[in-house]
Coordinates of C-alpha atoms and ligand atoms in Angstrom, one line a residue:
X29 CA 9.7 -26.4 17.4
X30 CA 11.9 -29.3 17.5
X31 CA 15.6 -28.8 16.0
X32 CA 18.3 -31.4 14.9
X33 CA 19.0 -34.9 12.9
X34 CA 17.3 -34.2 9.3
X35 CA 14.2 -33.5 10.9
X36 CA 11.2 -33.1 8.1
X37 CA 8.1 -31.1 9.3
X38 CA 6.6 -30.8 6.1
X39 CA 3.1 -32.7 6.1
X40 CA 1.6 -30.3 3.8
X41 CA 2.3 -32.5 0.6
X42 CA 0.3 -35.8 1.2
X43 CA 0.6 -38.6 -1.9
X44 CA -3.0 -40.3 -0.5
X45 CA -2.4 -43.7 -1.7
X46 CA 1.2 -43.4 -3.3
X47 CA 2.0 -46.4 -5.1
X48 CA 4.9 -48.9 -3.6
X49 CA 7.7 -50.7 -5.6
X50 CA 9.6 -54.2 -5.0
X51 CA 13.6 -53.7 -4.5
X52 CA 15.8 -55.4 -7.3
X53 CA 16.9 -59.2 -6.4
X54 CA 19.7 -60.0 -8.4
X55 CA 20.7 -59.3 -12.1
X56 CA 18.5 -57.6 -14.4
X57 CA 19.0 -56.4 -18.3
X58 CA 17.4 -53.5 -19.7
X59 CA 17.4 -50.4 -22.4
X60 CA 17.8 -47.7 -20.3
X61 CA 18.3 -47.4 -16.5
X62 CA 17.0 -44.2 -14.7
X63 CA 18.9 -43.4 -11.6
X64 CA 16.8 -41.7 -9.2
X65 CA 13.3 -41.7 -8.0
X66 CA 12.0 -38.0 -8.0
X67 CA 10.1 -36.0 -10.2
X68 CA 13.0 -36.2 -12.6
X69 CA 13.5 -39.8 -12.5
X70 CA 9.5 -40.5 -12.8
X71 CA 9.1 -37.7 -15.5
X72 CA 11.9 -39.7 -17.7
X73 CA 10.1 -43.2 -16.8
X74 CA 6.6 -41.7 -17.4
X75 CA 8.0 -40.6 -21.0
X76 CA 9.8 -43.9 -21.9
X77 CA 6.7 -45.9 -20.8
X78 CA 4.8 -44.0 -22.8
X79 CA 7.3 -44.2 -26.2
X80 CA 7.4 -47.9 -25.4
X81 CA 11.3 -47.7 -24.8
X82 CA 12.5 -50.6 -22.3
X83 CA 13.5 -48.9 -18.9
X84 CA 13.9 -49.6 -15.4
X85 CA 14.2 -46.5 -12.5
X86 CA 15.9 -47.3 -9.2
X87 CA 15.0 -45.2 -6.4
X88 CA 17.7 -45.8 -2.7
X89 CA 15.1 -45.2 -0.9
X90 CA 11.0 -44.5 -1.7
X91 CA 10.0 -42.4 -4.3
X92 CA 9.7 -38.7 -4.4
X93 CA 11.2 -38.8 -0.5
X94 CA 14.3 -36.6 -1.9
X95 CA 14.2 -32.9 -2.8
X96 CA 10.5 -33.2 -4.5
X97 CA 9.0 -34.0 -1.2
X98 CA 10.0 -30.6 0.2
X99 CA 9.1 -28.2 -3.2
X100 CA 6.5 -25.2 -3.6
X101 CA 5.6 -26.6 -6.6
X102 CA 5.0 -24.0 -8.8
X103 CA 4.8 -24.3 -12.1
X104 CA 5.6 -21.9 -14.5
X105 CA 8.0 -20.5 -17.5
X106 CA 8.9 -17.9 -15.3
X107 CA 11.8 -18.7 -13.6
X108 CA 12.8 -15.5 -11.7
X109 CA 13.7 -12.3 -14.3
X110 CA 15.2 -14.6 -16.7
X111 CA 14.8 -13.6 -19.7
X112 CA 16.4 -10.2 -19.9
X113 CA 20.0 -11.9 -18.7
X114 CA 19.5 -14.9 -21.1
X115 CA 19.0 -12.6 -24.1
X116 CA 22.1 -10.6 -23.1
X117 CA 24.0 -14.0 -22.2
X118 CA 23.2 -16.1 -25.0
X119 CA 20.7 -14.0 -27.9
X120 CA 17.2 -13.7 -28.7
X121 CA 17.3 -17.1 -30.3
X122 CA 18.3 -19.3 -27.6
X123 CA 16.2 -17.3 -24.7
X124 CA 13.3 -17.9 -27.4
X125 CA 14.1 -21.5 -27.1
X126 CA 14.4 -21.5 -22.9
X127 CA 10.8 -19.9 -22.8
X128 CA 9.4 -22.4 -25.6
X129 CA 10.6 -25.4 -24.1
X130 CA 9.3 -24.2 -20.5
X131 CA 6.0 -23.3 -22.3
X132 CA 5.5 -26.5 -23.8
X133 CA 6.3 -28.1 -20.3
X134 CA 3.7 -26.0 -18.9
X135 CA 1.0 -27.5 -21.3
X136 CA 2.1 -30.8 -20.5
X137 CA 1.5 -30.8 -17.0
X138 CA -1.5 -28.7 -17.9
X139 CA -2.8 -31.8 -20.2
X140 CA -1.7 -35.1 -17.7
X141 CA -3.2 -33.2 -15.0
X142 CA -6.8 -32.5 -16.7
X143 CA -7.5 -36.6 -15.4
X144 CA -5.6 -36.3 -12.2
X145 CA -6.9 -35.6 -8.4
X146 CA -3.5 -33.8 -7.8
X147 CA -4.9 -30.1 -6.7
X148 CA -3.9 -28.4 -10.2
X149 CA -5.1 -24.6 -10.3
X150 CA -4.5 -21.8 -12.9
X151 CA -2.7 -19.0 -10.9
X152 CA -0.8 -15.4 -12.4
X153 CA 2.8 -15.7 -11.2
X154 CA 4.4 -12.3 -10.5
X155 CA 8.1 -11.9 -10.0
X156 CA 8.3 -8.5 -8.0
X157 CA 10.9 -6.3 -6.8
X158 CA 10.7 -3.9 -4.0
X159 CA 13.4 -1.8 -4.9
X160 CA 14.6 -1.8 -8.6
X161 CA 11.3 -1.3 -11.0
X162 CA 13.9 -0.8 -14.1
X163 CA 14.8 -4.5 -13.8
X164 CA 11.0 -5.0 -14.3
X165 CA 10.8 -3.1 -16.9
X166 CA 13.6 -5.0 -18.9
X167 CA 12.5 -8.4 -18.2
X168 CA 9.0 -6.8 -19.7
X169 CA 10.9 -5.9 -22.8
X170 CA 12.9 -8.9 -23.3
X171 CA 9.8 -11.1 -22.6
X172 CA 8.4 -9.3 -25.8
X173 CA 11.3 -9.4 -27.7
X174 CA 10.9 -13.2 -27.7
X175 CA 6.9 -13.1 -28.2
X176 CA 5.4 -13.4 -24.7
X177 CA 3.2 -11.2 -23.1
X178 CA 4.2 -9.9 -20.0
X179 CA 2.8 -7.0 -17.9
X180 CA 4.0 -4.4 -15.4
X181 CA 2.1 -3.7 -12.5
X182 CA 2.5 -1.8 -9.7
X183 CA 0.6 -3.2 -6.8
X184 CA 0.7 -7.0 -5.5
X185 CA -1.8 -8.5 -2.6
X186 CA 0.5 -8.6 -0.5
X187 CA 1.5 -6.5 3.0
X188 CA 4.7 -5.5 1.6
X189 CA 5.8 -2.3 -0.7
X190 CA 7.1 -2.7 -3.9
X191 CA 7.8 -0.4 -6.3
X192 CA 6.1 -3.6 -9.1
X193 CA 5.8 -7.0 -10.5
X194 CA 6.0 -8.2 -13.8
X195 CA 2.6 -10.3 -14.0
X196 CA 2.3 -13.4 -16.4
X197 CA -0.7 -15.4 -16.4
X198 CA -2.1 -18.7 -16.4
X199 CA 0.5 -20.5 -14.4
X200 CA 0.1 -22.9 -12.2
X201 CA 0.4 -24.6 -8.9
X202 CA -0.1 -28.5 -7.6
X203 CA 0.6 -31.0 -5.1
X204 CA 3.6 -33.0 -6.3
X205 CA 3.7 -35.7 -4.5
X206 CA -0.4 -36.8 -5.4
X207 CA 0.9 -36.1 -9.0
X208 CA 4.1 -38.2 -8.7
X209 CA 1.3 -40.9 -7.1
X210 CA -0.8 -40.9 -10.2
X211 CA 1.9 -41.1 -12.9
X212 CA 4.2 -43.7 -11.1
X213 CA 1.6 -46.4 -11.1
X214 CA 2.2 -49.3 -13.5
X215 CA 6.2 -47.9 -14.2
X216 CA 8.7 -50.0 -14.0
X217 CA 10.6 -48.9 -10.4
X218 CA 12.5 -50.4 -7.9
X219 CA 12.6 -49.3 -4.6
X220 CA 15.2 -49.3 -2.1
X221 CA 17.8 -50.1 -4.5
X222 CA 20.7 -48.2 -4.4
X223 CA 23.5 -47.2 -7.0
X224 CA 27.0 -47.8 -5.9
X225 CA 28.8 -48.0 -8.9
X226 CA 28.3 -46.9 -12.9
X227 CA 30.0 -48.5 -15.7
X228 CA 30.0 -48.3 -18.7
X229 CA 27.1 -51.1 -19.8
X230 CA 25.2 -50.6 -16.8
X231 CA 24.8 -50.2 -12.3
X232 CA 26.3 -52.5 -9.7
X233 CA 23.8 -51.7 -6.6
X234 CA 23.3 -53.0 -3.1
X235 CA 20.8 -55.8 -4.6
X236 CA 22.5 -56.8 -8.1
X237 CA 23.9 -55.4 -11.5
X238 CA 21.8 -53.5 -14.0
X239 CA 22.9 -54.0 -17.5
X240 CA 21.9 -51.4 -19.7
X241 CA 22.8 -49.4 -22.5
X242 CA 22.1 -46.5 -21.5
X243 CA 21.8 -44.4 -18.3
X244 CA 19.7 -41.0 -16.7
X245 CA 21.4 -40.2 -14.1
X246 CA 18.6 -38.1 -12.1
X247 CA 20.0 -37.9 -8.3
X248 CA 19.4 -34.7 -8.1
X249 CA 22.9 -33.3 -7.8
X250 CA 25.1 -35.8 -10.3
X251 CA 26.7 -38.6 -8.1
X252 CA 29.7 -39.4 -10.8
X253 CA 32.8 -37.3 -10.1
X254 CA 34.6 -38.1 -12.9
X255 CA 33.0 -36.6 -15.8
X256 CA 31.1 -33.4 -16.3
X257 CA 32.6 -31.5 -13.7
X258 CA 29.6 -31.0 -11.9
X259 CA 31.3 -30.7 -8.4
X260 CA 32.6 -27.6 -10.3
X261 CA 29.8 -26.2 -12.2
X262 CA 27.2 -26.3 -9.8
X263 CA 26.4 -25.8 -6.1
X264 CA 23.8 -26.2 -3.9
X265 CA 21.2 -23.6 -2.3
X266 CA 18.8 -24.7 0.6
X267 CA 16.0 -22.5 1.2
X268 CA 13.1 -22.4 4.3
X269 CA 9.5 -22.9 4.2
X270 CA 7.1 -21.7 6.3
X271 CA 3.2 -23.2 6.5
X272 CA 0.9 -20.6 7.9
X273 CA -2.4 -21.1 9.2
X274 CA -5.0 -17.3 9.3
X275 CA -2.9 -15.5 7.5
X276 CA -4.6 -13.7 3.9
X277 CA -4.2 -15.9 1.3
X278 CA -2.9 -14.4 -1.8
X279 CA -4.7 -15.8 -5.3
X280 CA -1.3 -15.9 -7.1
X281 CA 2.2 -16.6 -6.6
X282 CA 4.6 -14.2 -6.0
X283 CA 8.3 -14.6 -6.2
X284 CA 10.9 -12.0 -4.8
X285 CA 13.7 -10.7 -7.0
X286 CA 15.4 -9.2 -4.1
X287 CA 17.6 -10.6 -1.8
X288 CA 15.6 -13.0 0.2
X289 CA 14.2 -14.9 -2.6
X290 CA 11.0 -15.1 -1.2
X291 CA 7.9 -16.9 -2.7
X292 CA 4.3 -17.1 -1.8
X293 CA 1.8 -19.4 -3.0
X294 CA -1.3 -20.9 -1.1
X295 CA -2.4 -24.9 -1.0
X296 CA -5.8 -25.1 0.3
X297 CA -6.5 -22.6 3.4
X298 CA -2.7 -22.7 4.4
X299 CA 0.2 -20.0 2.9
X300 CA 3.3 -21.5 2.2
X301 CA 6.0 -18.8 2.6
X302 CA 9.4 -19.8 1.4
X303 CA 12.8 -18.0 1.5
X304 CA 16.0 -16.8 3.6
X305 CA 18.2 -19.2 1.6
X306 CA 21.8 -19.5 1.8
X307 CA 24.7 -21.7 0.0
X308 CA 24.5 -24.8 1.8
X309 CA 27.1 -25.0 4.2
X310 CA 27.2 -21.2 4.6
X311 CA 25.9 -18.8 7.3
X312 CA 23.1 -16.9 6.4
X313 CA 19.3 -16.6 6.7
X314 CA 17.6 -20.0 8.0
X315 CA 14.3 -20.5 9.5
X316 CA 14.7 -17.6 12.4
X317 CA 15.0 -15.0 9.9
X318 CA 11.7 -16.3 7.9
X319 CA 9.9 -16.8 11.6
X320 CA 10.5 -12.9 12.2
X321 CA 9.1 -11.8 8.5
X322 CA 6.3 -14.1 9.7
X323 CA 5.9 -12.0 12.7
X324 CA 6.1 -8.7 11.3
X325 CA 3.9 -9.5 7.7
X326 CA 1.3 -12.2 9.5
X327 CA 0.6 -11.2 13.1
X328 CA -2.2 -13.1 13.3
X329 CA -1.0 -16.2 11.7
X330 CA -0.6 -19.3 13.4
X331 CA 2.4 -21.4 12.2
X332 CA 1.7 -25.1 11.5
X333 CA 5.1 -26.4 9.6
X334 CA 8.4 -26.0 8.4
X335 CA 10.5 -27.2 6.2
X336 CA 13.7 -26.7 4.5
X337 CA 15.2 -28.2 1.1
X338 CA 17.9 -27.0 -1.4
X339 CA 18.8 -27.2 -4.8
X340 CA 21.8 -26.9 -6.9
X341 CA 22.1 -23.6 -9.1
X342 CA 24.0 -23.6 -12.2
X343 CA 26.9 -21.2 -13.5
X344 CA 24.5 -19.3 -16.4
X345 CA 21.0 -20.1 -15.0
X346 CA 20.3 -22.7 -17.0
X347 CA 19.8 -26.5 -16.3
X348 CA 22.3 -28.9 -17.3
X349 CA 20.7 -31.8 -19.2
X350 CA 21.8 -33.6 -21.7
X351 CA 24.8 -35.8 -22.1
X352 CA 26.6 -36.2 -19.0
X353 CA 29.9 -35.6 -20.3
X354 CA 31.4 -34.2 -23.3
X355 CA 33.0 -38.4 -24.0
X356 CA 30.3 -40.6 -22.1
X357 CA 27.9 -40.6 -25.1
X358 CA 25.6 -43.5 -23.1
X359 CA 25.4 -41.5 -20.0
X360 CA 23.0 -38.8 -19.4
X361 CA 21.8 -36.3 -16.8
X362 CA 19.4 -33.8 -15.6
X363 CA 20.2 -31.6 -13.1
X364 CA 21.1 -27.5 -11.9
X365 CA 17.2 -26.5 -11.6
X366 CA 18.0 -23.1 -10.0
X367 CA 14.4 -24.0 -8.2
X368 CA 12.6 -24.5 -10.7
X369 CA 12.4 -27.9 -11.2
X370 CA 9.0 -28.5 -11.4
X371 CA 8.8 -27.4 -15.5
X372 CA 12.5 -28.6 -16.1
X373 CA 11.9 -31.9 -14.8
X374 CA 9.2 -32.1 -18.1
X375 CA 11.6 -30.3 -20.3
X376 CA 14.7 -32.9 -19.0
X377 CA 11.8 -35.7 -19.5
X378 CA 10.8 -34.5 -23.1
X379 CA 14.8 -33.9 -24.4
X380 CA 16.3 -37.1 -23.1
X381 CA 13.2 -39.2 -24.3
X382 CA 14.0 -38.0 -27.9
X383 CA 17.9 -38.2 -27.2
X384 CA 16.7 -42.1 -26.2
X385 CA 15.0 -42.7 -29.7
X386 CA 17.9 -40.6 -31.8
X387 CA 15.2 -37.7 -32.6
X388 CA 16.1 -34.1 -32.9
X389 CA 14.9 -31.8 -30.7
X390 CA 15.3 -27.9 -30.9
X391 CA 16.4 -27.8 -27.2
X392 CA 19.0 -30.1 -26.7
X393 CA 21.8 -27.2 -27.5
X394 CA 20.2 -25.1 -25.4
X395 CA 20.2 -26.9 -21.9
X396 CA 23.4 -29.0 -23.1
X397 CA 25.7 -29.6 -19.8
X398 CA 29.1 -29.1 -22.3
X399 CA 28.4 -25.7 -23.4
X400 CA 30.7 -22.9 -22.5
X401 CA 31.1 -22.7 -19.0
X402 CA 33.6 -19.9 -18.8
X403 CA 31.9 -17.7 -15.8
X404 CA 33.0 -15.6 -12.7
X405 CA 31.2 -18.4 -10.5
X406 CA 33.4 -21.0 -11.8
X407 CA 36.3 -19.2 -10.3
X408 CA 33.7 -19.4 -6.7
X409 CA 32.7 -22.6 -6.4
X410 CA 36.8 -23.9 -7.4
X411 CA 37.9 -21.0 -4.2
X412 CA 34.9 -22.4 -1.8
X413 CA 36.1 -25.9 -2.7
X414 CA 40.2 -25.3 -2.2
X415 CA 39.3 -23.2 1.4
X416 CA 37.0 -26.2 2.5
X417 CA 39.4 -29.0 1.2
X418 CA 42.9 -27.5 3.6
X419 CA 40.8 -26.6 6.0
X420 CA 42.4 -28.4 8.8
X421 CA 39.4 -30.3 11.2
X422 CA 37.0 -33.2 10.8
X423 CA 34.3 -34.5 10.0
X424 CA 34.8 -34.2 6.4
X425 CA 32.7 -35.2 3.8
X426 CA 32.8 -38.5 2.3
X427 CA 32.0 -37.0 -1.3
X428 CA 35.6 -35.1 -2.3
X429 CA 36.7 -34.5 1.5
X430 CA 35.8 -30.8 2.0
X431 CA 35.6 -30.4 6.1
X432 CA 31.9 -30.5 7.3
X433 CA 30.3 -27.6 8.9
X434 CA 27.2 -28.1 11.8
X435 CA 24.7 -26.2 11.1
X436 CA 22.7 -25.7 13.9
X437 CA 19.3 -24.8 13.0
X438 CA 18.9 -28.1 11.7
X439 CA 21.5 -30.0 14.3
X440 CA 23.3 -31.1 10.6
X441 CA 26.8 -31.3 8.8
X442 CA 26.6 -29.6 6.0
X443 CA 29.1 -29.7 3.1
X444 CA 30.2 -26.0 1.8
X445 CA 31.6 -27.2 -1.5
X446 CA 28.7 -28.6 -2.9
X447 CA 25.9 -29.3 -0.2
X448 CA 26.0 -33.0 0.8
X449 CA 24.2 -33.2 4.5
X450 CA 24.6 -35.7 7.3
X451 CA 22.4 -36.1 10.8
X452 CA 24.5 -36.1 13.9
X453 CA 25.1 -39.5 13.7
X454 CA 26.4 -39.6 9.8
X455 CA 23.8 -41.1 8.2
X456 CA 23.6 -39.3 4.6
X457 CA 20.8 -36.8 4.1
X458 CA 21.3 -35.2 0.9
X459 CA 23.5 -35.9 -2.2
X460 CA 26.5 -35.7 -3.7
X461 CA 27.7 -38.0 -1.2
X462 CA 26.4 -41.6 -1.7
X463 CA 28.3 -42.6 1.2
X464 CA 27.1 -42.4 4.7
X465 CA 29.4 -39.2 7.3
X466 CA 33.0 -41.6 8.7
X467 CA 34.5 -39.6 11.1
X468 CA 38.1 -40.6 9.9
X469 CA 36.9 -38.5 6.6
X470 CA 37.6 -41.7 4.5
X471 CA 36.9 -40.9 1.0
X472 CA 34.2 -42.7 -0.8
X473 CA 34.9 -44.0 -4.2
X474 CA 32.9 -42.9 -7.4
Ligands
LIG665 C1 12.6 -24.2 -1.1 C2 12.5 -24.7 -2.5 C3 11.3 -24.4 -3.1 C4 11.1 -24.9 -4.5 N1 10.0 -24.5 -5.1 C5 9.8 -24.8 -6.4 C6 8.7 -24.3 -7.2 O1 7.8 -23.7 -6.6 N2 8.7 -24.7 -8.5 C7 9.6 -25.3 -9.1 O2 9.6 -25.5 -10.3 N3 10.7 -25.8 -8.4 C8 10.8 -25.6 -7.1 N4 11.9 -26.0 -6.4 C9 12.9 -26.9 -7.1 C10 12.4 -28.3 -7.2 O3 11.8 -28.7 -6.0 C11 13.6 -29.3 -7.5 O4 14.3 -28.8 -8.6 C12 13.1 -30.7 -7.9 O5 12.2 -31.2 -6.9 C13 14.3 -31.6 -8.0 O6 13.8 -32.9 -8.4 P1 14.7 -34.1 -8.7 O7 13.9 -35.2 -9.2 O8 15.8 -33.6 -9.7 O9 15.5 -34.4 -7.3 P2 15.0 -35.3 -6.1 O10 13.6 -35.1 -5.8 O11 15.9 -35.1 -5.0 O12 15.2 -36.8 -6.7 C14 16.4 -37.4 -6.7 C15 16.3 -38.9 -6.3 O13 17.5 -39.6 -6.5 C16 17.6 -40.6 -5.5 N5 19.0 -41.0 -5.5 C17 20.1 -40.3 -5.2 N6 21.2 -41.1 -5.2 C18 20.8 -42.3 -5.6 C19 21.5 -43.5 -5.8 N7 22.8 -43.6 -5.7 N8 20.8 -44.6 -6.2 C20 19.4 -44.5 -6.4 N9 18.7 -43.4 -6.1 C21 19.4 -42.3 -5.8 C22 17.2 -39.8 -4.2 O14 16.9 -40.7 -3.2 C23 16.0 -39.0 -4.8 O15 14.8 -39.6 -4.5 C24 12.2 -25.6 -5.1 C25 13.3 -25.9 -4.4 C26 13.5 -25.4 -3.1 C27 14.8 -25.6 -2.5

């Protein structure tokens, strides 16, 4: 297996005939500009075009080519054993809300996809633990406490022991990028059109200014430093992907609550096995780790790709999306997916499409990025960022100026603080950063 510069293996998601987009050429005027060009972005875009709202999405590079590309892509209100530590962090009430909004995503995707060739199946999802059955039987509880039916079991079809799983049915799997195909067709995107700069009425990019009066910002992790606090609130977590060829293919997905955070889910006759993740930036797990599991689980299997992605996790567990900041009241963002982005990306569509045409909606408190952020993490992510920013060697990152640190799996420079990635030769793999790796550790501007 080839290592080094930003390599992707993953050919398991294939778009078939994914739609392409001019880049912009000189000025343009619109209602609302969408920054960003993955599921997010086209969610947003696919909403607004629908509501008949005046949009434009710019995407820096092709669509769907950023964290979406590289997902699991399951979809599901089940987010890990949420719902006991949301009813104990924020009430029955809001955790109610979390699961309804979630649900409803769910049923959205279940409904666009009824007309779409994008491999859509119906599976159970079970979250399972191997060691701890009394967290199982909380999130159980609390799952009834807020009216969903949930059930223990205590055997999964898989070669592992675990002392249970809490089953919920109906979920359901897809491929996302023959989805994202389907529903970009006919929006209004630009390609290749990067965002240098936001103001206040609109974008300056590489190719023109974008006025607009109002602005999704949908990067993934937020690219504007100055409000929000993001680069405080959030970090990011990459994870590794295995394809396997021969090895038993489980009819459901399975999610690990243990340490590894391991998931299984099939797409045709191969088993993707994810998991061994680690902050960005940090030691830890990697795609050696997930080769031996391999080994010792699938003897037989042959493996046919790899791939690794990450995604930024917020303080409490819950997305932030909303209004970016607490006194940008045109600006707004979608972000902190925690890995499940897949059914937030519909619930970030469905809130900032009604926050677009001034209509309540039940969630918007809920997943607001001002709520009370007061949280042991916070304390974290400022120490990780201090440590990385006097640390004494180059590169640094071009994002804040945290010093770099190669990871060698993936022949990378990874950021600690808050997981911007550059190829051995600087060129910028994953955000914050908009700026390209300088090895004078020049700050970039946002
Ligand atoms: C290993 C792994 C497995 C996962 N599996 C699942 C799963 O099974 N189910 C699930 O629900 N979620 C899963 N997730 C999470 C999910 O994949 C992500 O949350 C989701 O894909 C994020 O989508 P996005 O649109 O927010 O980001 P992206 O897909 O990264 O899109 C952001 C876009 O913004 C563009 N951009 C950035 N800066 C600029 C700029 N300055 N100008 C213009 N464009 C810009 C980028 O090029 C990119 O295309 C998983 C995550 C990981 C790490």
């Amino acid at each position: 297996m080839h290592k080094g510069e930003g390599y992707n293996f993953n050919k398991v998601w294939q778009a078939g005939n994914a739609p392409h987009f001019e880049s912009l050429s000189g000025d343009i005027e619109t209602d609302v500009l969408i920054i960003g060009g993955g599921l997010t972005g086209l969610l947003c875009a696919y909403k607004l075009n629908n509501a008949r709202i005046p949009y434009i999405l710019v995407e820096k590079g092709g669509i769907c080519q950023g964290i979406t590309q590289n997902t699991t892509a399951k979809i599901t209100f089940q987010h890990g054993l949420i719902y006991d530590k949301l009813i104990r962090k924020f009430g029955v009430e809001k955790a109610r809300l979390y699961l309804e909004a979630n649900c409803t995503s769910l049923e959205r995707y279940r409904e666009i996809c009824k007309n779409v060739d994008c491999d859509f199946e119906e599976r159970d999802l079970f979250i399972y633990s191997t060691k701890n059955l009394s967290k199982l039987e909380k999130e159980v509880s609390a799952l009834e406490k807020i009216g969903q039916q949930a059930q223990l079991v205590k055997d999964i079809p898989l070669p592992l022991s675990v002392c249970g799983a809490v089953k919920v049915s109906s979920q359901a799997q897809f491929n996302p990028l023959k989805f994202a195909a389907h529903i970009s067709k006919g929006l209004n995107i630009l390609e290749n059109t990067k965002v240098l700069e936001i103001g206040k009425r609109g974008a300056r990019t590489e190719r023109g200014i974008i006025h607009a009066e109002k602005i999704i910002v949908a990067t993934h992790f937020p690219i504007i430093n100055k409000h929000g606090g993001y680069f405080l609130k959030m970090y990011q977590h990459r994870s590794y992907v295995i394809a396997l060829k021969g090895a038993s293919l489980p009819y459901g997905m399975y999610v690990d609550e243990d340490e590894n955070d391991l998931s299984f889910r099939n797409y045709k006759e191969l088993l993707l096995l994810g998991g061994m993740g680690h902050r960005t930036g940090k030691k830890g797990g990697g795609f050696d780790s997930l080769a031996s599991l391999v080994k010792k689980l699938y003897p037989q299997s042959k493996e046919v790709y790899r791939f690794a992605t990450q995604d930024c996790m917020t303080l409490d567990g819950m997305p932030y999306i909303g209004q970016y900041g607490k006194n940008t009241p045109n600006l707004y963002v979608a972000t902190g997916f925690n890995k499940w982005g897949m059914s937030s990306a519909m619930v970030a569509a469905n809130i900032l499409c009604d926050m677009m045409l001034k209509k309540d909606n039940p969630y918007i408190s809920v997943f607001s990025p001002s709520r009370n952020m007061l949280h042991p993490k916070l304390l974290v992510n400022a120490l990780e960022a201090s440590i990385n920013l006097i640390t004494p060697t180059v590169p640094r990152c071009p994002h804040m100026g945290c010093a770099l640190k190669f990871n060698k799996e993936e022949g990378t420079w990874d950021c600690p603080c808050h997981g911007s990635r550059f190829s051995p030769d600087g060129t910028l793999l994953d955000g914050p950063s908009t700026d390209d790796k300088r090895p004078l550790g020049k700050r970039q501007r946002t």
